[in-house]
Amino acid sequence: MILFKNSICLPPTGIVGPIVSWVLWALWNARNALIFEKKQSSAVEAATKALRLALEWNQAQATQPIKKSLTKKDTNPATQGEEEYILTRSITCKTDAAWDRSRNVAGLAWNFTDQSSQEPIEGSMAQPYVASPLIAEGLAIVAALVSAKDLGFTNIMVFSDCSTLIGAIKGSTQRKELIGIISDIRSISSGFTAISFSHFSRNQNSLSDRLAKSALLVSVASPPVG
């Protein structure tokens, strides 16, 4: 996979640049469909989907401007001052991930706090088949947002110590391996009244860091079956 990461498609596919991220994303979707929907995909179907997505991405970059940053829900009619006031009274969410290169397993973690709570609400999980630490950080935010929705939170400020991920979410940077995850984050975020994404230093993220590492250790003791 390391040798393959810079490989490109030969003509006449019309795809420019490496496609490994699209292959991984197609495999990830096929894996999720098998686990959660009991739908099986053949190798040919996965490969075809990867090529189609890569081609669509190339064509979109040539014809569309970069989307604006996702900081608050686009349909929120509140003024900027009102939105800032809402966010100052929001739930604070801090996420982190730990990644095991040898097993491609990640520990995902998050915690929620607000101005009135004495103790944070914590969450963590082990996630198999994770290809990189950057993807792990993205999946941690996805898991945190799903948890926030389940808990009924409507206004939330999300913090991560991964500046590359936050830049990709806001649209200031682009990473192909994050395209599907960013799409999931945007989709889930549309259900919140107000939401923001910010980078902060690692030393402010000790709780989620500890939870992520603990989840990864538990996965070593109890490896997934199959």
mmCIF file with all atom_site columns, C-alpha atoms in Angstrom:
data_model
loop_
_atom_site.group_PDB
_atom_site.id
_atom_site.type_symbol
_atom_site.label_atom_id
_atom_site.label_alt_id
_atom_site.label_comp_id
_atom_site.label_asym_id
_atom_site.label_entity_id
_atom_site.label_seq_id
_atom_site.pdbx_PDB_ins_code
_atom_site.Cartn_x
_atom_site.Cartn_y
_atom_site.Cartn_z
_atom_site.occupancy
_atom_site.B_iso_or_equiv
_atom_site.pdbx_formal_charge
_atom_site.auth_seq_id
_atom_site.auth_comp_id
_atom_site.auth_asym_id
_atom_site.auth_atom_id
_atom_site.pdbx_PDB_model_num
ATOM 1   C CA . MET A 1 1   ? 0.000   0.000   0.000   1.00 0.00 ? 1   MET A CA 1
ATOM 2   C CA . ILE A 1 2   ? 2.894   2.365   0.743   1.00 0.00 ? 2   ILE A CA 1
ATOM 3   C CA . LEU A 1 3   ? 4.372   1.718   -2.711  1.00 0.00 ? 3   LEU A CA 1
ATOM 4   C CA . PHE A 1 4   ? 0.937   2.150   -4.284  1.00 0.00 ? 4   PHE A CA 1
ATOM 5   C CA . LYS A 1 5   ? 0.081   5.496   -2.684  1.00 0.00 ? 5   LYS A CA 1
ATOM 6   C CA . ASN A 1 6   ? 1.661   7.601   -5.445  1.00 0.00 ? 6   ASN A CA 1
ATOM 7   C CA . SER A 1 7   ? 0.551   5.413   -8.348  1.00 0.00 ? 7   SER A CA 1
ATOM 8   C CA . ILE A 1 8   ? -1.639  7.018   -10.984 1.00 0.00 ? 8   ILE A CA 1
ATOM 9   C CA . CYS A 1 9   ? -4.191  5.656   -13.451 1.00 0.00 ? 9   CYS A CA 1
ATOM 10  C CA . LEU A 1 10  ? -3.026  5.119   -16.997 1.00 0.00 ? 10  LEU A CA 1
ATOM 11  C CA . PRO A 1 11  ? -5.082  6.426   -19.944 1.00 0.00 ? 11  PRO A CA 1
ATOM 12  C CA . PRO A 1 12  ? -7.832  6.349   -21.021 1.00 0.00 ? 12  PRO A CA 1
ATOM 13  C CA . THR A 1 13  ? -9.469  6.676   -17.575 1.00 0.00 ? 13  THR A CA 1
ATOM 14  C CA . GLY A 1 14  ? -9.190  10.470  -17.569 1.00 0.00 ? 14  GLY A CA 1
ATOM 15  C CA . ILE A 1 15  ? -8.127  10.419  -13.913 1.00 0.00 ? 15  ILE A CA 1
ATOM 16  C CA . VAL A 1 16  ? -5.237  12.666  -12.923 1.00 0.00 ? 16  VAL A CA 1
ATOM 17  C CA . GLY A 1 17  ? -3.154  11.885  -9.848  1.00 0.00 ? 17  GLY A CA 1
ATOM 18  C CA . PRO A 1 18  ? -2.989  9.014   -7.333  1.00 0.00 ? 18  PRO A CA 1
ATOM 19  C CA . ILE A 1 19  ? -6.143  7.023   -6.610  1.00 0.00 ? 19  ILE A CA 1
ATOM 20  C CA . VAL A 1 20  ? -5.138  5.136   -3.460  1.00 0.00 ? 20  VAL A CA 1
ATOM 21  C CA . SER A 1 21  ? -7.380  7.347   -1.291  1.00 0.00 ? 21  SER A CA 1
ATOM 22  C CA . TRP A 1 22  ? -10.365 6.498   -3.473  1.00 0.00 ? 22  TRP A CA 1
ATOM 23  C CA . VAL A 1 23  ? -9.569  2.791   -3.364  1.00 0.00 ? 23  VAL A CA 1
ATOM 24  C CA . LEU A 1 24  ? -9.378  2.910   0.432   1.00 0.00 ? 24  LEU A CA 1
ATOM 25  C CA . TRP A 1 25  ? -12.644 4.851   0.598   1.00 0.00 ? 25  TRP A CA 1
ATOM 26  C CA . ALA A 1 26  ? -14.409 2.355   -1.680  1.00 0.00 ? 26  ALA A CA 1
ATOM 27  C CA . LEU A 1 27  ? -13.134 -0.528  0.447   1.00 0.00 ? 27  LEU A CA 1
ATOM 28  C CA . TRP A 1 28  ? -14.244 1.301   3.607   1.00 0.00 ? 28  TRP A CA 1
ATOM 29  C CA . ASN A 1 29  ? -17.755 1.771   2.205   1.00 0.00 ? 29  ASN A CA 1
ATOM 30  C CA . ALA A 1 30  ? -17.914 -1.859  1.098   1.00 0.00 ? 30  ALA A CA 1
ATOM 31  C CA . ARG A 1 31  ? -16.791 -2.965  4.547   1.00 0.00 ? 31  ARG A CA 1
ATOM 32  C CA . ASN A 1 32  ? -19.453 -0.797  6.259   1.00 0.00 ? 32  ASN A CA 1
ATOM 33  C CA . ALA A 1 33  ? -22.152 -2.048  3.887   1.00 0.00 ? 33  ALA A CA 1
ATOM 34  C CA . LEU A 1 34  ? -21.212 -5.634  4.730   1.00 0.00 ? 34  LEU A CA 1
ATOM 35  C CA . ILE A 1 35  ? -21.146 -5.078  8.492   1.00 0.00 ? 35  ILE A CA 1
ATOM 36  C CA . PHE A 1 36  ? -24.154 -2.797  8.925   1.00 0.00 ? 36  PHE A CA 1
ATOM 37  C CA . GLU A 1 37  ? -26.381 -3.640  5.942   1.00 0.00 ? 37  GLU A CA 1
ATOM 38  C CA . LYS A 1 38  ? -25.291 -7.226  5.160   1.00 0.00 ? 38  LYS A CA 1
ATOM 39  C CA . LYS A 1 39  ? -24.617 -6.171  1.559   1.00 0.00 ? 39  LYS A CA 1
ATOM 40  C CA . GLN A 1 40  ? -21.705 -7.809  -0.223  1.00 0.00 ? 40  GLN A CA 1
ATOM 41  C CA . SER A 1 41  ? -19.679 -6.090  -2.950  1.00 0.00 ? 41  SER A CA 1
ATOM 42  C CA . SER A 1 42  ? -17.349 -7.777  -5.401  1.00 0.00 ? 42  SER A CA 1
ATOM 43  C CA . ALA A 1 43  ? -13.791 -6.619  -5.996  1.00 0.00 ? 43  ALA A CA 1
ATOM 44  C CA . VAL A 1 44  ? -14.827 -5.357  -9.429  1.00 0.00 ? 44  VAL A CA 1
ATOM 45  C CA . GLU A 1 45  ? -17.658 -3.280  -7.938  1.00 0.00 ? 45  GLU A CA 1
ATOM 46  C CA . ALA A 1 46  ? -15.333 -1.733  -5.345  1.00 0.00 ? 46  ALA A CA 1
ATOM 47  C CA . ALA A 1 47  ? -12.688 -0.951  -7.963  1.00 0.00 ? 47  ALA A CA 1
ATOM 48  C CA . THR A 1 48  ? -15.252 0.555   -10.332 1.00 0.00 ? 48  THR A CA 1
ATOM 49  C CA . LYS A 1 49  ? -16.653 2.744   -7.571  1.00 0.00 ? 49  LYS A CA 1
ATOM 50  C CA . ALA A 1 50  ? -13.159 3.961   -6.656  1.00 0.00 ? 50  ALA A CA 1
ATOM 51  C CA . LEU A 1 51  ? -12.441 4.949   -10.258 1.00 0.00 ? 51  LEU A CA 1
ATOM 52  C CA . ARG A 1 52  ? -15.818 6.648   -10.631 1.00 0.00 ? 52  ARG A CA 1
ATOM 53  C CA . LEU A 1 53  ? -15.327 8.706   -7.469  1.00 0.00 ? 53  LEU A CA 1
ATOM 54  C CA . ALA A 1 54  ? -11.801 9.682   -8.493  1.00 0.00 ? 54  ALA A CA 1
ATOM 55  C CA . LEU A 1 55  ? -13.019 10.811  -11.916 1.00 0.00 ? 55  LEU A CA 1
ATOM 56  C CA . GLU A 1 56  ? -15.914 12.780  -10.402 1.00 0.00 ? 56  GLU A CA 1
ATOM 57  C CA . TRP A 1 57  ? -13.493 14.489  -8.020  1.00 0.00 ? 57  TRP A CA 1
ATOM 58  C CA . ASN A 1 58  ? -11.130 15.466  -10.851 1.00 0.00 ? 58  ASN A CA 1
ATOM 59  C CA . GLN A 1 59  ? -14.001 16.864  -12.885 1.00 0.00 ? 59  GLN A CA 1
ATOM 60  C CA . ALA A 1 60  ? -15.419 18.774  -9.912  1.00 0.00 ? 60  ALA A CA 1
ATOM 61  C CA . GLN A 1 61  ? -12.079 20.427  -9.171  1.00 0.00 ? 61  GLN A CA 1
ATOM 62  C CA . ALA A 1 62  ? -11.899 21.678  -12.725 1.00 0.00 ? 62  ALA A CA 1
ATOM 63  C CA . THR A 1 63  ? -15.384 23.219  -12.759 1.00 0.00 ? 63  THR A CA 1
ATOM 64  C CA . GLN A 1 64  ? -16.278 24.199  -9.187  1.00 0.00 ? 64  GLN A CA 1
ATOM 65  C CA . PRO A 1 65  ? -14.758 26.666  -6.714  1.00 0.00 ? 65  PRO A CA 1
ATOM 66  C CA . ILE A 1 66  ? -13.721 25.474  -3.275  1.00 0.00 ? 66  ILE A CA 1
ATOM 67  C CA . LYS A 1 67  ? -16.693 25.400  -0.931  1.00 0.00 ? 67  LYS A CA 1
ATOM 68  C CA . LYS A 1 68  ? -16.816 27.954  1.826   1.00 0.00 ? 68  LYS A CA 1
ATOM 69  C CA . SER A 1 69  ? -15.682 27.045  5.290   1.00 0.00 ? 69  SER A CA 1
ATOM 70  C CA . LEU A 1 70  ? -18.057 25.101  7.491   1.00 0.00 ? 70  LEU A CA 1
ATOM 71  C CA . THR A 1 71  ? -18.176 27.001  10.762  1.00 0.00 ? 71  THR A CA 1
ATOM 72  C CA . LYS A 1 72  ? -21.871 27.416  11.455  1.00 0.00 ? 72  LYS A CA 1
ATOM 73  C CA . LYS A 1 73  ? -25.012 26.019  9.933   1.00 0.00 ? 73  LYS A CA 1
ATOM 74  C CA . ASP A 1 74  ? -25.657 27.827  6.639   1.00 0.00 ? 74  ASP A CA 1
ATOM 75  C CA . THR A 1 75  ? -29.409 28.051  7.190   1.00 0.00 ? 75  THR A CA 1
ATOM 76  C CA . ASN A 1 76  ? -29.102 29.694  10.613  1.00 0.00 ? 76  ASN A CA 1
ATOM 77  C CA . PRO A 1 77  ? -30.897 33.065  10.312  1.00 0.00 ? 77  PRO A CA 1
ATOM 78  C CA . ALA A 1 78  ? -29.148 34.529  13.361  1.00 0.00 ? 78  ALA A CA 1
ATOM 79  C CA . THR A 1 79  ? -26.781 37.466  12.931  1.00 0.00 ? 79  THR A CA 1
ATOM 80  C CA . GLN A 1 80  ? -23.057 36.974  13.462  1.00 0.00 ? 80  GLN A CA 1
ATOM 81  C CA . GLY A 1 81  ? -23.293 38.483  16.943  1.00 0.00 ? 81  GLY A CA 1
ATOM 82  C CA . GLU A 1 82  ? -26.177 36.185  17.877  1.00 0.00 ? 82  GLU A CA 1
ATOM 83  C CA . GLU A 1 83  ? -24.308 33.145  16.535  1.00 0.00 ? 83  GLU A CA 1
ATOM 84  C CA . GLU A 1 84  ? -21.230 34.056  18.564  1.00 0.00 ? 84  GLU A CA 1
ATOM 85  C CA . TYR A 1 85  ? -23.407 34.415  21.668  1.00 0.00 ? 85  TYR A CA 1
ATOM 86  C CA . ILE A 1 86  ? -24.974 31.002  21.018  1.00 0.00 ? 86  ILE A CA 1
ATOM 87  C CA . LEU A 1 87  ? -21.568 29.376  20.616  1.00 0.00 ? 87  LEU A CA 1
ATOM 88  C CA . THR A 1 88  ? -20.233 30.888  23.855  1.00 0.00 ? 88  THR A CA 1
ATOM 89  C CA . ARG A 1 89  ? -23.072 29.057  25.636  1.00 0.00 ? 89  ARG A CA 1
ATOM 90  C CA . SER A 1 90  ? -22.539 25.840  23.691  1.00 0.00 ? 90  SER A CA 1
ATOM 91  C CA . ILE A 1 91  ? -21.314 22.401  24.598  1.00 0.00 ? 91  ILE A CA 1
ATOM 92  C CA . THR A 1 92  ? -17.544 22.105  24.254  1.00 0.00 ? 92  THR A CA 1
ATOM 93  C CA . CYS A 1 93  ? -16.415 18.918  22.529  1.00 0.00 ? 93  CYS A CA 1
ATOM 94  C CA . LYS A 1 94  ? -12.774 17.795  22.530  1.00 0.00 ? 94  LYS A CA 1
ATOM 95  C CA . THR A 1 95  ? -11.741 14.865  20.335  1.00 0.00 ? 95  THR A CA 1
ATOM 96  C CA . ASP A 1 96  ? -8.604  12.805  19.852  1.00 0.00 ? 96  ASP A CA 1
ATOM 97  C CA . ALA A 1 97  ? -7.406  9.542   18.349  1.00 0.00 ? 97  ALA A CA 1
ATOM 98  C CA . ALA A 1 98  ? -4.604  7.038   18.869  1.00 0.00 ? 98  ALA A CA 1
ATOM 99  C CA . TRP A 1 99  ? -3.479  4.835   15.980  1.00 0.00 ? 99  TRP A CA 1
ATOM 100 C CA . ASP A 1 100 ? -1.672  1.492   15.855  1.00 0.00 ? 100 ASP A CA 1
ATOM 101 C CA . ARG A 1 101 ? 0.231   1.278   12.563  1.00 0.00 ? 101 ARG A CA 1
ATOM 102 C CA . SER A 1 102 ? 0.933   -2.445  12.878  1.00 0.00 ? 102 SER A CA 1
ATOM 103 C CA . ARG A 1 103 ? -2.763  -3.377  13.153  1.00 0.00 ? 103 ARG A CA 1
ATOM 104 C CA . ASN A 1 104 ? -4.437  -0.409  11.419  1.00 0.00 ? 104 ASN A CA 1
ATOM 105 C CA . VAL A 1 105 ? -6.627  0.018   14.482  1.00 0.00 ? 105 VAL A CA 1
ATOM 106 C CA . ALA A 1 106 ? -7.505  3.342   16.091  1.00 0.00 ? 106 ALA A CA 1
ATOM 107 C CA . GLY A 1 107 ? -8.773  4.387   19.484  1.00 0.00 ? 107 GLY A CA 1
ATOM 108 C CA . LEU A 1 108 ? -11.306 7.218   19.109  1.00 0.00 ? 108 LEU A CA 1
ATOM 109 C CA . ALA A 1 109 ? -12.280 9.453   22.015  1.00 0.00 ? 109 ALA A CA 1
ATOM 110 C CA . TRP A 1 110 ? -14.255 12.563  22.847  1.00 0.00 ? 110 TRP A CA 1
ATOM 111 C CA . ASN A 1 111 ? -15.613 14.438  25.842  1.00 0.00 ? 111 ASN A CA 1
ATOM 112 C CA . PHE A 1 112 ? -18.333 17.050  26.307  1.00 0.00 ? 112 PHE A CA 1
ATOM 113 C CA . THR A 1 113 ? -18.445 19.867  28.851  1.00 0.00 ? 113 THR A CA 1
ATOM 114 C CA . ASP A 1 114 ? -20.565 22.950  29.396  1.00 0.00 ? 114 ASP A CA 1
ATOM 115 C CA . GLN A 1 115 ? -20.549 25.905  31.753  1.00 0.00 ? 115 GLN A CA 1
ATOM 116 C CA . SER A 1 116 ? -22.759 24.208  34.324  1.00 0.00 ? 116 SER A CA 1
ATOM 117 C CA . SER A 1 117 ? -21.480 20.616  34.324  1.00 0.00 ? 117 SER A CA 1
ATOM 118 C CA . GLN A 1 118 ? -19.126 19.418  37.034  1.00 0.00 ? 118 GLN A CA 1
ATOM 119 C CA . GLU A 1 119 ? -17.908 16.335  35.197  1.00 0.00 ? 119 GLU A CA 1
ATOM 120 C CA . PRO A 1 120 ? -17.372 15.847  31.459  1.00 0.00 ? 120 PRO A CA 1
ATOM 121 C CA . ILE A 1 121 ? -19.396 13.332  29.492  1.00 0.00 ? 121 ILE A CA 1
ATOM 122 C CA . GLU A 1 122 ? -16.865 10.888  28.049  1.00 0.00 ? 122 GLU A CA 1
ATOM 123 C CA . GLY A 1 123 ? -16.966 8.546   25.086  1.00 0.00 ? 123 GLY A CA 1
ATOM 124 C CA . SER A 1 124 ? -14.496 6.252   23.350  1.00 0.00 ? 124 SER A CA 1
ATOM 125 C CA . MET A 1 125 ? -14.330 3.282   21.000  1.00 0.00 ? 125 MET A CA 1
ATOM 126 C CA . ALA A 1 126 ? -11.890 1.145   19.040  1.00 0.00 ? 126 ALA A CA 1
ATOM 127 C CA . GLN A 1 127 ? -12.158 1.326   15.252  1.00 0.00 ? 127 GLN A CA 1
ATOM 128 C CA . PRO A 1 128 ? -10.538 -1.332  13.022  1.00 0.00 ? 128 PRO A CA 1
ATOM 129 C CA . TYR A 1 129 ? -9.375  -0.897  9.418   1.00 0.00 ? 129 TYR A CA 1
ATOM 130 C CA . VAL A 1 130 ? -8.111  2.668   9.805   1.00 0.00 ? 130 VAL A CA 1
ATOM 131 C CA . ALA A 1 131 ? -5.456  3.519   7.230   1.00 0.00 ? 131 ALA A CA 1
ATOM 132 C CA . SER A 1 132 ? -3.758  6.532   8.821   1.00 0.00 ? 132 SER A CA 1
ATOM 133 C CA . PRO A 1 133 ? -3.640  8.696   11.966  1.00 0.00 ? 133 PRO A CA 1
ATOM 134 C CA . LEU A 1 134 ? -5.260  11.557  10.042  1.00 0.00 ? 134 LEU A CA 1
ATOM 135 C CA . ILE A 1 135 ? -8.238  9.386   9.132   1.00 0.00 ? 135 ILE A CA 1
ATOM 136 C CA . ALA A 1 136 ? -8.421  8.307   12.777  1.00 0.00 ? 136 ALA A CA 1
ATOM 137 C CA . GLU A 1 137 ? -8.660  11.950  13.891  1.00 0.00 ? 137 GLU A CA 1
ATOM 138 C CA . GLY A 1 138 ? -11.459 12.531  11.393  1.00 0.00 ? 138 GLY A CA 1
ATOM 139 C CA . LEU A 1 139 ? -13.365 9.457   12.533  1.00 0.00 ? 139 LEU A CA 1
ATOM 140 C CA . ALA A 1 140 ? -13.080 10.686  16.133  1.00 0.00 ? 140 ALA A CA 1
ATOM 141 C CA . ILE A 1 141 ? -14.957 13.858  15.181  1.00 0.00 ? 141 ILE A CA 1
ATOM 142 C CA . VAL A 1 142 ? -17.587 11.852  13.287  1.00 0.00 ? 142 VAL A CA 1
ATOM 143 C CA . ALA A 1 143 ? -18.130 9.607   16.318  1.00 0.00 ? 143 ALA A CA 1
ATOM 144 C CA . ALA A 1 144 ? -18.285 12.623  18.634  1.00 0.00 ? 144 ALA A CA 1
ATOM 145 C CA . LEU A 1 145 ? -20.900 14.370  16.490  1.00 0.00 ? 145 LEU A CA 1
ATOM 146 C CA . VAL A 1 146 ? -23.040 11.230  16.351  1.00 0.00 ? 146 VAL A CA 1
ATOM 147 C CA . SER A 1 147 ? -22.814 10.992  20.138  1.00 0.00 ? 147 SER A CA 1
ATOM 148 C CA . ALA A 1 148 ? -23.700 14.685  20.493  1.00 0.00 ? 148 ALA A CA 1
ATOM 149 C CA . LYS A 1 149 ? -26.811 14.181  18.363  1.00 0.00 ? 149 LYS A CA 1
ATOM 150 C CA . ASP A 1 150 ? -27.814 11.157  20.442  1.00 0.00 ? 150 ASP A CA 1
ATOM 151 C CA . LEU A 1 151 ? -27.444 13.249  23.605  1.00 0.00 ? 151 LEU A CA 1
ATOM 152 C CA . GLY A 1 152 ? -29.678 15.968  22.171  1.00 0.00 ? 152 GLY A CA 1
ATOM 153 C CA . PHE A 1 153 ? -27.066 18.724  21.944  1.00 0.00 ? 153 PHE A CA 1
ATOM 154 C CA . THR A 1 154 ? -27.926 21.514  19.488  1.00 0.00 ? 154 THR A CA 1
ATOM 155 C CA . ASN A 1 155 ? -25.082 24.019  19.895  1.00 0.00 ? 155 ASN A CA 1
ATOM 156 C CA . ILE A 1 156 ? -21.538 22.684  19.967  1.00 0.00 ? 156 ILE A CA 1
ATOM 157 C CA . MET A 1 157 ? -17.935 23.840  19.651  1.00 0.00 ? 157 MET A CA 1
ATOM 158 C CA . VAL A 1 158 ? -15.625 21.069  18.416  1.00 0.00 ? 158 VAL A CA 1
ATOM 159 C CA . PHE A 1 159 ? -11.902 21.130  19.165  1.00 0.00 ? 159 PHE A CA 1
ATOM 160 C CA . SER A 1 160 ? -9.143  18.923  17.766  1.00 0.00 ? 160 SER A CA 1
ATOM 161 C CA . ASP A 1 161 ? -5.372  19.103  18.151  1.00 0.00 ? 161 ASP A CA 1
ATOM 162 C CA . CYS A 1 162 ? -5.000  18.036  14.488  1.00 0.00 ? 162 CYS A CA 1
ATOM 163 C CA . SER A 1 163 ? -4.561  21.276  12.538  1.00 0.00 ? 163 SER A CA 1
ATOM 164 C CA . THR A 1 164 ? -4.599  19.479  9.162   1.00 0.00 ? 164 THR A CA 1
ATOM 165 C CA . LEU A 1 165 ? -8.038  18.036  9.891   1.00 0.00 ? 165 LEU A CA 1
ATOM 166 C CA . ILE A 1 166 ? -9.490  21.350  11.078  1.00 0.00 ? 166 ILE A CA 1
ATOM 167 C CA . GLY A 1 167 ? -8.108  23.055  7.974   1.00 0.00 ? 167 GLY A CA 1
ATOM 168 C CA . ALA A 1 168 ? -9.771  20.443  5.769   1.00 0.00 ? 168 ALA A CA 1
ATOM 169 C CA . ILE A 1 169 ? -13.113 20.845  7.556   1.00 0.00 ? 169 ILE A CA 1
ATOM 170 C CA . LYS A 1 170 ? -12.990 24.623  7.139   1.00 0.00 ? 170 LYS A CA 1
ATOM 171 C CA . GLY A 1 171 ? -11.945 24.317  3.509   1.00 0.00 ? 171 GLY A CA 1
ATOM 172 C CA . SER A 1 172 ? -8.555  26.017  3.833   1.00 0.00 ? 172 SER A CA 1
ATOM 173 C CA . THR A 1 173 ? -6.726  22.788  2.930   1.00 0.00 ? 173 THR A CA 1
ATOM 174 C CA . GLN A 1 174 ? -7.663  19.692  0.934   1.00 0.00 ? 174 GLN A CA 1
ATOM 175 C CA . ARG A 1 175 ? -6.682  16.094  1.633   1.00 0.00 ? 175 ARG A CA 1
ATOM 176 C CA . LYS A 1 176 ? -8.051  13.378  -0.634  1.00 0.00 ? 176 LYS A CA 1
ATOM 177 C CA . GLU A 1 177 ? -8.016  10.758  2.104   1.00 0.00 ? 177 GLU A CA 1
ATOM 178 C CA . LEU A 1 178 ? -10.430 12.921  4.126   1.00 0.00 ? 178 LEU A CA 1
ATOM 179 C CA . ILE A 1 179 ? -13.007 13.629  1.414   1.00 0.00 ? 179 ILE A CA 1
ATOM 180 C CA . GLY A 1 180 ? -15.537 11.030  2.541   1.00 0.00 ? 180 GLY A CA 1
ATOM 181 C CA . ILE A 1 181 ? -15.050 11.823  6.218   1.00 0.00 ? 181 ILE A CA 1
ATOM 182 C CA . ILE A 1 182 ? -15.416 15.575  5.642   1.00 0.00 ? 182 ILE A CA 1
ATOM 183 C CA . SER A 1 183 ? -18.627 14.840  3.741   1.00 0.00 ? 183 SER A CA 1
ATOM 184 C CA . ASP A 1 184 ? -19.927 12.873  6.741   1.00 0.00 ? 184 ASP A CA 1
ATOM 185 C CA . ILE A 1 185 ? -18.937 15.685  9.113   1.00 0.00 ? 185 ILE A CA 1
ATOM 186 C CA . ARG A 1 186 ? -20.742 18.273  6.982   1.00 0.00 ? 186 ARG A CA 1
ATOM 187 C CA . SER A 1 187 ? -23.836 16.095  6.730   1.00 0.00 ? 187 SER A CA 1
ATOM 188 C CA . ILE A 1 188 ? -24.074 15.501  10.480  1.00 0.00 ? 188 ILE A CA 1
ATOM 189 C CA . SER A 1 189 ? -23.236 19.141  11.252  1.00 0.00 ? 189 SER A CA 1
ATOM 190 C CA . SER A 1 190 ? -26.251 20.348  9.276   1.00 0.00 ? 190 SER A CA 1
ATOM 191 C CA . GLY A 1 191 ? -28.457 19.001  12.061  1.00 0.00 ? 191 GLY A CA 1
ATOM 192 C CA . PHE A 1 192 ? -27.045 21.370  14.701  1.00 0.00 ? 192 PHE A CA 1
ATOM 193 C CA . THR A 1 193 ? -28.342 24.879  15.348  1.00 0.00 ? 193 THR A CA 1
ATOM 194 C CA . ALA A 1 194 ? -24.816 26.258  15.695  1.00 0.00 ? 194 ALA A CA 1
ATOM 195 C CA . ILE A 1 195 ? -21.470 24.507  15.344  1.00 0.00 ? 195 ILE A CA 1
ATOM 196 C CA . SER A 1 196 ? -17.826 25.518  15.074  1.00 0.00 ? 196 SER A CA 1
ATOM 197 C CA . PHE A 1 197 ? -14.549 23.663  14.527  1.00 0.00 ? 197 PHE A CA 1
ATOM 198 C CA . SER A 1 198 ? -11.284 24.887  16.025  1.00 0.00 ? 198 SER A CA 1
ATOM 199 C CA . HIS A 1 199 ? -7.723  23.734  16.544  1.00 0.00 ? 199 HIS A CA 1
ATOM 200 C CA . PHE A 1 200 ? -6.157  23.794  19.996  1.00 0.00 ? 200 PHE A CA 1
ATOM 201 C CA . SER A 1 201 ? -2.886  22.610  21.477  1.00 0.00 ? 201 SER A CA 1
ATOM 202 C CA . ARG A 1 202 ? -2.262  19.009  22.468  1.00 0.00 ? 202 ARG A CA 1
ATOM 203 C CA . ASN A 1 203 ? -1.650  19.950  26.097  1.00 0.00 ? 203 ASN A CA 1
ATOM 204 C CA . GLN A 1 204 ? -5.283  21.106  26.315  1.00 0.00 ? 204 GLN A CA 1
ATOM 205 C CA . ASN A 1 205 ? -6.505  17.695  25.207  1.00 0.00 ? 205 ASN A CA 1
ATOM 206 C CA . SER A 1 206 ? -5.187  15.388  27.915  1.00 0.00 ? 206 SER A CA 1
ATOM 207 C CA . LEU A 1 207 ? -8.523  13.733  28.759  1.00 0.00 ? 207 LEU A CA 1
ATOM 208 C CA . SER A 1 208 ? -9.430  12.688  25.216  1.00 0.00 ? 208 SER A CA 1
ATOM 209 C CA . ASP A 1 209 ? -5.812  11.673  24.596  1.00 0.00 ? 209 ASP A CA 1
ATOM 210 C CA . ARG A 1 210 ? -5.947  9.345   27.593  1.00 0.00 ? 210 ARG A CA 1
ATOM 211 C CA . LEU A 1 211 ? -9.340  7.937   26.584  1.00 0.00 ? 211 LEU A CA 1
ATOM 212 C CA . ALA A 1 212 ? -8.170  7.263   23.016  1.00 0.00 ? 212 ALA A CA 1
ATOM 213 C CA . LYS A 1 213 ? -5.054  5.442   24.174  1.00 0.00 ? 213 LYS A CA 1
ATOM 214 C CA . SER A 1 214 ? -7.100  3.402   26.641  1.00 0.00 ? 214 SER A CA 1
ATOM 215 C CA . ALA A 1 215 ? -9.552  2.378   23.902  1.00 0.00 ? 215 ALA A CA 1
ATOM 216 C CA . LEU A 1 216 ? -6.614  1.285   21.753  1.00 0.00 ? 216 LEU A CA 1
ATOM 217 C CA . LEU A 1 217 ? -5.159  -0.785  24.590  1.00 0.00 ? 217 LEU A CA 1
ATOM 218 C CA . VAL A 1 218 ? -8.506  -2.481  25.176  1.00 0.00 ? 218 VAL A CA 1
ATOM 219 C CA . SER A 1 219 ? -8.645  -3.398  21.484  1.00 0.00 ? 219 SER A CA 1
ATOM 220 C CA . VAL A 1 220 ? -5.290  -5.178  21.861  1.00 0.00 ? 220 VAL A CA 1
ATOM 221 C CA . ALA A 1 221 ? -6.650  -7.235  24.747  1.00 0.00 ? 221 ALA A CA 1
ATOM 222 C CA . SER A 1 222 ? -9.903  -7.949  22.889  1.00 0.00 ? 222 SER A CA 1
ATOM 223 C CA . PRO A 1 223 ? -9.139  -8.045  19.142  1.00 0.00 ? 223 PRO A CA 1
ATOM 224 C CA . PRO A 1 224 ? -12.098 -8.027  16.717  1.00 0.00 ? 224 PRO A CA 1
ATOM 225 C CA . VAL A 1 225 ? -13.339 -11.417 15.547  1.00 0.00 ? 225 VAL A CA 1
ATOM 226 C CA . GLY A 1 226 ? -13.264 -12.195 11.830  1.00 0.00 ? 226 GLY A CA 1
#
